Coordinates of C-alpha atoms and ligand atoms in Angstrom, one line a residue:
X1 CA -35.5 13.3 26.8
X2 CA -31.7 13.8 26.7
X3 CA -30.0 13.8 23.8
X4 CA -26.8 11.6 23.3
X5 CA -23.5 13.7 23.8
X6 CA -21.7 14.8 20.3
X7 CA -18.8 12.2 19.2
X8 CA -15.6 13.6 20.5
X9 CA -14.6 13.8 16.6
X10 CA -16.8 14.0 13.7
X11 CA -15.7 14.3 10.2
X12 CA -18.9 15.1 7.9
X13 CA -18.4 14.8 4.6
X14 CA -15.1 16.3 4.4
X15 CA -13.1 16.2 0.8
X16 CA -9.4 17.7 0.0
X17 CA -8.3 18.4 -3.0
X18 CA -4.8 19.5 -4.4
X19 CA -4.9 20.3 -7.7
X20 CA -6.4 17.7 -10.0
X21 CA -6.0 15.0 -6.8
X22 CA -8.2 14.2 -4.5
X23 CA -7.1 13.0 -1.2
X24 CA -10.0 12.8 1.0
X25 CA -13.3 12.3 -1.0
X26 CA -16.6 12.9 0.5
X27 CA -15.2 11.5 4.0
X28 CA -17.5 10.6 6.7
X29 CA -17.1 9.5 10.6
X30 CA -17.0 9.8 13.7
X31 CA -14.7 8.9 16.8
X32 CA -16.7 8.3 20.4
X33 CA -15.6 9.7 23.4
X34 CA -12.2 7.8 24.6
X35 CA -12.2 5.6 21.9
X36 CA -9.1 4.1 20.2
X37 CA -9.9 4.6 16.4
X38 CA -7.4 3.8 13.6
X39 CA -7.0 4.8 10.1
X40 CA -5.5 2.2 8.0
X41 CA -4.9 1.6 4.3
X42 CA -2.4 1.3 1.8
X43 CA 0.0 4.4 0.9
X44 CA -2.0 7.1 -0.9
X45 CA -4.8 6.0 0.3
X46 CA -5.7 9.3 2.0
X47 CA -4.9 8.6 6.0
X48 CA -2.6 11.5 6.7
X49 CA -4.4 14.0 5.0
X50 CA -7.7 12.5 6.7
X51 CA -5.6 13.1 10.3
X52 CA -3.6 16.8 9.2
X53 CA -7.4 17.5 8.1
X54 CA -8.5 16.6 12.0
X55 CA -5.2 18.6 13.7
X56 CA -6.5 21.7 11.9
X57 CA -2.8 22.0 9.6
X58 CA -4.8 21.0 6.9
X59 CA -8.3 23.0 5.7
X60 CA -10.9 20.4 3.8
X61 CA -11.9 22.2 0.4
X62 CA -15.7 21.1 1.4
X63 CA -17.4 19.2 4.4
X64 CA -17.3 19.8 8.1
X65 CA -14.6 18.8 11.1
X66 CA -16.3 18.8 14.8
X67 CA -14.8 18.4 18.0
X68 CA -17.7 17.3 20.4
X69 CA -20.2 18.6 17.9
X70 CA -18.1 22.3 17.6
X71 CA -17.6 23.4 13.9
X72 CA -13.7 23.9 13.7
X73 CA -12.9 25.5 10.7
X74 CA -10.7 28.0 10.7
X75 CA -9.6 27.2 14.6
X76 CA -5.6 27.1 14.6
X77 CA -4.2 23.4 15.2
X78 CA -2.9 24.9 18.9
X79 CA -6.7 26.1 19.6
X80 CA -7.9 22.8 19.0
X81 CA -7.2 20.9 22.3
X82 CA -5.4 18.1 20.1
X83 CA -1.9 16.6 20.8
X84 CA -0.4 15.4 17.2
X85 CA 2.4 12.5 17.5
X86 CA 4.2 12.4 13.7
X87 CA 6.4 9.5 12.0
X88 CA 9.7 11.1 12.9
X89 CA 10.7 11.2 16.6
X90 CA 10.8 15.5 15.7
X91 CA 12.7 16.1 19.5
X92 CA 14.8 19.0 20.0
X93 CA 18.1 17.7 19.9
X94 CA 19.7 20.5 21.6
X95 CA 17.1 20.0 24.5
X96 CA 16.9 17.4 27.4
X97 CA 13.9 15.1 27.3
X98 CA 12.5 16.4 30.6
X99 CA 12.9 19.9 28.5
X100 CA 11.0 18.5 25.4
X101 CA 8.2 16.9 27.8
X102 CA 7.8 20.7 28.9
X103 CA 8.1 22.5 25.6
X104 CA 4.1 21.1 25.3
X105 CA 3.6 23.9 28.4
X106 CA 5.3 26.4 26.9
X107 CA 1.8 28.0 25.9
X108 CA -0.7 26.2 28.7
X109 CA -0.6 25.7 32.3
X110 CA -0.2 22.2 33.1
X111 CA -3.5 20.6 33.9
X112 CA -4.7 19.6 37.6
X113 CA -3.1 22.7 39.3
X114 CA 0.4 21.2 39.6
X115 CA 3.4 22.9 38.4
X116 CA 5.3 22.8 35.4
X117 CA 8.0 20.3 36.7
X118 CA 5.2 17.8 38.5
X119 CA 3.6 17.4 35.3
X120 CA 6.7 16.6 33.4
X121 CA 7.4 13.6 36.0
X122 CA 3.8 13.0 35.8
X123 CA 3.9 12.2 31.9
X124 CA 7.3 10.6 32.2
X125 CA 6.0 8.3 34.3
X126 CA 3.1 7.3 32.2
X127 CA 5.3 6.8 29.8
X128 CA 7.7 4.6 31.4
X129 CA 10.8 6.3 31.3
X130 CA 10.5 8.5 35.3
X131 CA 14.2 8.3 35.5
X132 CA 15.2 9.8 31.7
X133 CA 14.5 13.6 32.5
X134 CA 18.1 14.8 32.2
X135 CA 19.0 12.5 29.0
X136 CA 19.1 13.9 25.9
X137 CA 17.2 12.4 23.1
X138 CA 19.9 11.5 21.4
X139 CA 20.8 8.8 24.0
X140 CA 16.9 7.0 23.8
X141 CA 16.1 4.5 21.7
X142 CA 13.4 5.0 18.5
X143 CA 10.8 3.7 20.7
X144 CA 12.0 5.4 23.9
X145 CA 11.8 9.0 21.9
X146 CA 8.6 8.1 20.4
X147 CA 7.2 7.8 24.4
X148 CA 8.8 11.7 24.9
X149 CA 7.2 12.6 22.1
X150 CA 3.8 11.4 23.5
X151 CA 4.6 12.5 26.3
X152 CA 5.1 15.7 24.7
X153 CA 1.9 15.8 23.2
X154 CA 0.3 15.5 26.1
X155 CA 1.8 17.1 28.6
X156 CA -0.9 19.7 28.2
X157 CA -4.0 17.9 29.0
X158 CA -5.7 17.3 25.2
X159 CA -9.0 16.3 24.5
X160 CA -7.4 14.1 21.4
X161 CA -4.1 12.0 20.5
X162 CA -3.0 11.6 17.1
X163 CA -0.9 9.7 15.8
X164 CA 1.0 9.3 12.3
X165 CA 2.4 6.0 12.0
X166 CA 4.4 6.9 15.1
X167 CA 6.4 3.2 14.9
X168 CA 7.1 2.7 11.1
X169 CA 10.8 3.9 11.7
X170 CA 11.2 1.3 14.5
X171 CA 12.5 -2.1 13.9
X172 CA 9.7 -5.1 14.2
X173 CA 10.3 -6.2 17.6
X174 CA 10.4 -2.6 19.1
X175 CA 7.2 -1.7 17.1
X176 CA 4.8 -5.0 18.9
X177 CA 6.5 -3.7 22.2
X178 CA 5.4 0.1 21.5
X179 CA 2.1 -0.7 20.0
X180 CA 1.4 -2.4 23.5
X181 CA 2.4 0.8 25.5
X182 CA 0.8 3.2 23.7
X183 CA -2.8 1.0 23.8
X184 CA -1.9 1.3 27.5
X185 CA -1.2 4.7 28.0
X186 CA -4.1 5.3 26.2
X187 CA -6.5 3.2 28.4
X188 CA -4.8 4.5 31.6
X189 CA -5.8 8.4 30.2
X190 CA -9.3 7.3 28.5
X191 CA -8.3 9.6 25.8
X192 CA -10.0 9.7 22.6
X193 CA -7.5 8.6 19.8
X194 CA -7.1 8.3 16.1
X195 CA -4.1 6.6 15.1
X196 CA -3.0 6.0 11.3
X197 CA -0.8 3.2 9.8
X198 CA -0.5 1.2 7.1
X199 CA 0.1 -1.9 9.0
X200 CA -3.2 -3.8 9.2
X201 CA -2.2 -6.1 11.7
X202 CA -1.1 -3.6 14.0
X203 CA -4.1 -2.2 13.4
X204 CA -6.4 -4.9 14.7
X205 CA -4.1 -5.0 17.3
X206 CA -4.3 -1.9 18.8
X207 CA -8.1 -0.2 18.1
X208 CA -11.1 -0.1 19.5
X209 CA -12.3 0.3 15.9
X210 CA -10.7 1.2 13.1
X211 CA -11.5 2.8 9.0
X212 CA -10.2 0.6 6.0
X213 CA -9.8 3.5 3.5
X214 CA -8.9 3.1 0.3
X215 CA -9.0 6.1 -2.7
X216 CA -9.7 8.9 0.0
X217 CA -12.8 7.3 1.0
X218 CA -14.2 4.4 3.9
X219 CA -14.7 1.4 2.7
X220 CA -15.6 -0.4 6.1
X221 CA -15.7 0.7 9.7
X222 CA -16.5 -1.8 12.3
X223 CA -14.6 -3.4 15.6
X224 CA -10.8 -5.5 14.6
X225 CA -12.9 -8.8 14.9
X226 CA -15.9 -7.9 12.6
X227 CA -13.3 -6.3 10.1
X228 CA -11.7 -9.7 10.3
X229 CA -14.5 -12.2 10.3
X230 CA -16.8 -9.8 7.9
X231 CA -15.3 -8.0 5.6
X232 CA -17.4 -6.3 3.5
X233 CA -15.6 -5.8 0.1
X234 CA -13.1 -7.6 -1.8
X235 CA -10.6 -4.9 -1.0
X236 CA -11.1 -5.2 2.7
X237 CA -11.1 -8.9 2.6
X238 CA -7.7 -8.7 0.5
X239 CA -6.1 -5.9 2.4
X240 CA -6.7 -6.8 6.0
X241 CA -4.7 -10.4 6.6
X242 CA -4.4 -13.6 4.3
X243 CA -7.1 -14.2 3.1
X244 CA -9.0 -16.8 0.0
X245 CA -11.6 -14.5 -2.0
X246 CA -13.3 -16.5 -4.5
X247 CA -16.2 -15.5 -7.2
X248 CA -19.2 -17.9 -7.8
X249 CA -22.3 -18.4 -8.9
X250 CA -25.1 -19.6 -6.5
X251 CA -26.6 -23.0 -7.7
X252 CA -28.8 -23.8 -5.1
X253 CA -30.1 -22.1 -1.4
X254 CA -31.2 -24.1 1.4
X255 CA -31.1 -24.0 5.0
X256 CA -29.4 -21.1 5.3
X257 CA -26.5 -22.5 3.5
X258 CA -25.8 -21.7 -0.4
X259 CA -24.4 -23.5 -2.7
X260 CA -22.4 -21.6 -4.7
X261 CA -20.2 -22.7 -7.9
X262 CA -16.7 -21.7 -8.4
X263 CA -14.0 -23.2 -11.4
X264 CA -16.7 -25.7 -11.9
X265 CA -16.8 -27.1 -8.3
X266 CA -19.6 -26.4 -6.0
X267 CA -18.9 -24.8 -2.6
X268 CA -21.2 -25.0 0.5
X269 CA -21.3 -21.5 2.1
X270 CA -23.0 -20.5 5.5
X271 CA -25.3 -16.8 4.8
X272 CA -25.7 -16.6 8.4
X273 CA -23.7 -13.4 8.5
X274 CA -24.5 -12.1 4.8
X275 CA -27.0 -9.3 5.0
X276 CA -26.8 -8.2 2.0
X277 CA -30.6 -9.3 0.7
X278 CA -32.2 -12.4 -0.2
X279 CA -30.0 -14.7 -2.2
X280 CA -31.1 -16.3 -5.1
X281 CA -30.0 -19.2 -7.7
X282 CA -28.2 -17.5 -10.8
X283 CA -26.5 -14.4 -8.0
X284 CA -23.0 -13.8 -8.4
X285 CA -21.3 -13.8 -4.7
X286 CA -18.2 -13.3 -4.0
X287 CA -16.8 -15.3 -0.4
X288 CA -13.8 -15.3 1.2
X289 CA -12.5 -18.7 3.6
X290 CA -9.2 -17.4 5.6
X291 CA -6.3 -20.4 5.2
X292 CA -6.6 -21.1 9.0
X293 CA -10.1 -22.4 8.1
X294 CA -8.9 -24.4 5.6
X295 CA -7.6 -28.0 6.9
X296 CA -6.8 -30.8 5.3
X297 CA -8.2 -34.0 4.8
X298 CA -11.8 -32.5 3.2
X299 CA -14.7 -32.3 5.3
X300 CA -18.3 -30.4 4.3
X301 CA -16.2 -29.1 1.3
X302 CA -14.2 -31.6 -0.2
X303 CA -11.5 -29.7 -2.5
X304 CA -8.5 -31.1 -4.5
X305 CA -5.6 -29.4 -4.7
X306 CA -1.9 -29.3 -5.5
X307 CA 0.9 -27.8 -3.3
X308 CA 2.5 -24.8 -5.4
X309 CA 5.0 -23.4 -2.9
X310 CA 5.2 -23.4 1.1
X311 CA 6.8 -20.5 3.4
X312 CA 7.6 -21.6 6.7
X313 CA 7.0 -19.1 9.6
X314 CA 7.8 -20.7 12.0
X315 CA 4.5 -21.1 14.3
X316 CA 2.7 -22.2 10.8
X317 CA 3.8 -23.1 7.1
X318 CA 1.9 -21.0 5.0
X319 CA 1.3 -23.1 1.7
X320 CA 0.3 -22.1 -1.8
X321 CA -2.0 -24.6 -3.5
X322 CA -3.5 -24.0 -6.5
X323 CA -6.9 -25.5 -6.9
X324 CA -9.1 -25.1 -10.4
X325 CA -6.6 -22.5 -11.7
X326 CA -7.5 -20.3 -8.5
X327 CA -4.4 -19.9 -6.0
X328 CA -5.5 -20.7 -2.4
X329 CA -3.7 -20.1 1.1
X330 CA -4.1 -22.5 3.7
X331 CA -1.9 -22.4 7.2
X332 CA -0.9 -26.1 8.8
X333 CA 1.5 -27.1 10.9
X334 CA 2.2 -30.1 9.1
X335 CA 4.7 -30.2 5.9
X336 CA 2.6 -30.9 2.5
X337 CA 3.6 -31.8 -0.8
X338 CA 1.9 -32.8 -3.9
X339 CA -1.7 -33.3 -4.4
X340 CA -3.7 -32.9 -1.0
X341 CA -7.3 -32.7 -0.1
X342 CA -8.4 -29.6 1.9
X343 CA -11.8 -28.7 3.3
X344 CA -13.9 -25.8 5.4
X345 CA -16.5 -25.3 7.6
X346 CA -19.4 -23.4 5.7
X347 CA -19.9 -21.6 8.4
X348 CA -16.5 -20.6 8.7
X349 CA -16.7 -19.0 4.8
X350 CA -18.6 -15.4 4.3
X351 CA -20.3 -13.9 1.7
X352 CA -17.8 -10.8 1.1
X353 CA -20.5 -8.7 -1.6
X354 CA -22.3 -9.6 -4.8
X355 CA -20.5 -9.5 -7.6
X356 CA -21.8 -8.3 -11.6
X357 CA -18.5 -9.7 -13.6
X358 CA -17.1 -13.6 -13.5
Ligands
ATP1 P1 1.1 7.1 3.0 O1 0.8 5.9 3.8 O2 2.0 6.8 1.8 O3 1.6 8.3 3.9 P2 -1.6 8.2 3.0 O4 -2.7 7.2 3.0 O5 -1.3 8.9 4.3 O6 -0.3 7.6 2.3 P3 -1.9 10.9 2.0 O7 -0.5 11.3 2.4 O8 -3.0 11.4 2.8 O9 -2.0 9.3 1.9 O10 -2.0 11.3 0.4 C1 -3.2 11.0 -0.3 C2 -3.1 11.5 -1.7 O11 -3.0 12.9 -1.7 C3 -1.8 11.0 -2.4 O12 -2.1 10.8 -3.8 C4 -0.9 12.2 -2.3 O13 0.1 12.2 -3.3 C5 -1.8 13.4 -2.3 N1 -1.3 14.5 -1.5 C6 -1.1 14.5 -0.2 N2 -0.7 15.7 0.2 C7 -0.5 16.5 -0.9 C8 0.0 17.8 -1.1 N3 0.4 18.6 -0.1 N4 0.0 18.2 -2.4 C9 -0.3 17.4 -3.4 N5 -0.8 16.1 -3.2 C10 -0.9 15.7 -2.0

């Protein structure tokens, strides 16, 4: 029987220390052939490190990095068949962008037999700027000389992108139009990509799947929709969008549904998704409900609530309520004021984790 190809990328238990810090901790995954993989968290949070570990310009103090199943410590980050994107556009100035395209074949011969100035118009095409050879950088816009400096990367044919927060200088207009273009360039190459940023939406936005870290370790992998519907610790549920996390204490358990007691008031909550073990009268759960779920007027859960503060954003008014001394977000289109009556689905709230401390 054939055995499944290596992952393109593997990181095996890979930790970096400096000094008395640890940036990476015990850090384990691993990126599947032409997949779109993102590193998010919040600063600190070890996602740099985690990528300079990958590009070979950093060395992990223990664990393992393989490309397609290859050990490759000690392989120099130009041996390693990656092309490396970083936060500042990092052009030569003094060089035209068709120039700075070819710098990345300064050591290789382009890919697919075709000379040196075919594959510059080749990547500039991809990239969506065929008429800005002769330009100097200079002249481009942030997101314009954040496409050379893809383009750059991977003018020599690499196996792997990646990028560090290659938009957080851009304004945030230019960053949802660049965030588009490089998930296309991407799926146009097939190329297998790990991306970091702190943004979580852009996150979801862009990735085939993508690593919540926080303290230089995982705390969830799983496909944008699954880290959104079911996150599976308080941080992630916190960390990735708006979000209600509540702690209670189960009451009752029936029919896949638990009742589950928070501030005094008891909650209906679906377990369909929860599998974190059977789930008892007397457990501690903590559940999240995101404010779109929330709508007013009551329903299965019928809560009580008084409006604290509203932001409006325009699509949606984002409203504050507080409700048993707990603060909880809910998203309308409607103005509110005053005392209001809101209400979820209990399917539409998830067990996040079990929880030891009220
Ligand atoms: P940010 O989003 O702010 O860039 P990050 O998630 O990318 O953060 P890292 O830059 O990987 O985080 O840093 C993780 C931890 O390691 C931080 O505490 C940082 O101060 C520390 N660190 C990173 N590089 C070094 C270094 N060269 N020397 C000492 N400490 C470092």
């Amino acid at each position: 029987m054939a055995s499944d190809p290596p992952p393109a990328l593997e990181l095996d238990g890979v930790t970096r220390r400096y000094g008395g810090t640890t940036a990476v901790d015990d850090l384990s995954l691993s990126v599947d052939e032409g997949e779109f993989f993102t590193l998010v968290g919040p600063s600190g949070c070890g996602k740099t490190t985690t990528l300079r570990l990958i590009a070979g310009f950093e060395a992990p103090t223990s664990g393992t990095v393989r490309f397609g199943g290859r050990d490759v410590a000690g392989v120099p980050p130009e041996d390693r068949d990656a092309g490396v994107v970083f936060q500042s556009y990092a052009l030569f100035p003094h060089m035209t962008v068709a120039e700075n395209v070819a710098y990345g074949l300064n050591f290789v011969d382009p890919p697919g037999g075709v000379s040196e100035a075919e594959r510059v118009a080749e990547l500039l095409e991809l990239v969506d700027l065929p008429d800005a050879g002769d330009r100097d950088p200079d002249s481009l816009s942030g997101g314009q000389q954040q496409r050379v400096a893809m383009a750059r990367a991977l003018a020599p044919g690499p196996d792997v992108l990646l990028l560090d927060e290659p938009m957080s200088a851009l304004d945030a207009r230019l960053r949802e139009q660049l965030r588009v273009q490089v998930r296309e360039i991407q799926q146009e190459l097939g190329i297998t990509t790990v991306y970091v940023t702190h943004d979580q939406e852009e996150a979801l936005a862009i990735s085939d799947r993508v690593a919540v870290m926080r303290d230089g370790a995982v705390e969830q992998v799983g496909r944008p929709r699954d880290i959104y519907r079911r996150p599976a610790s308080r941080f992630v549920a916190e960390f990735v969008g708006d979000n209600n996390v509540l702690d209670g204490e189960v009451r009752a358990v029936a029919d896949g549904t638990a009742t589950v007691v928070v501030g005094g008031e008891p909650l209906s909550v679906g377990l369909a998704d929860w599998d974190g073990g059977a789930v008892s009268v007397g457990d501690r759960l903590t559940v999240c409900v995101r404010p779109e779920a929330l709508s007013v007027g009551g329903g299965p859960n019928c809560l009580t609530a008084t409006v604290e503060s509203a932001e409006f954003l325009g699509e949606t008014t984002r409203v504050h309520l507080d409700w048993t001394g707990h603060e909880l977000l809910l998203r309308t289109r409607d103005p509110l004021t005053g005392e209001v009556t809101v209400g979820f689905d209990p399917a539409d709230a998830h067990v996040v984790a079990r929880h030891d401390h009220m």
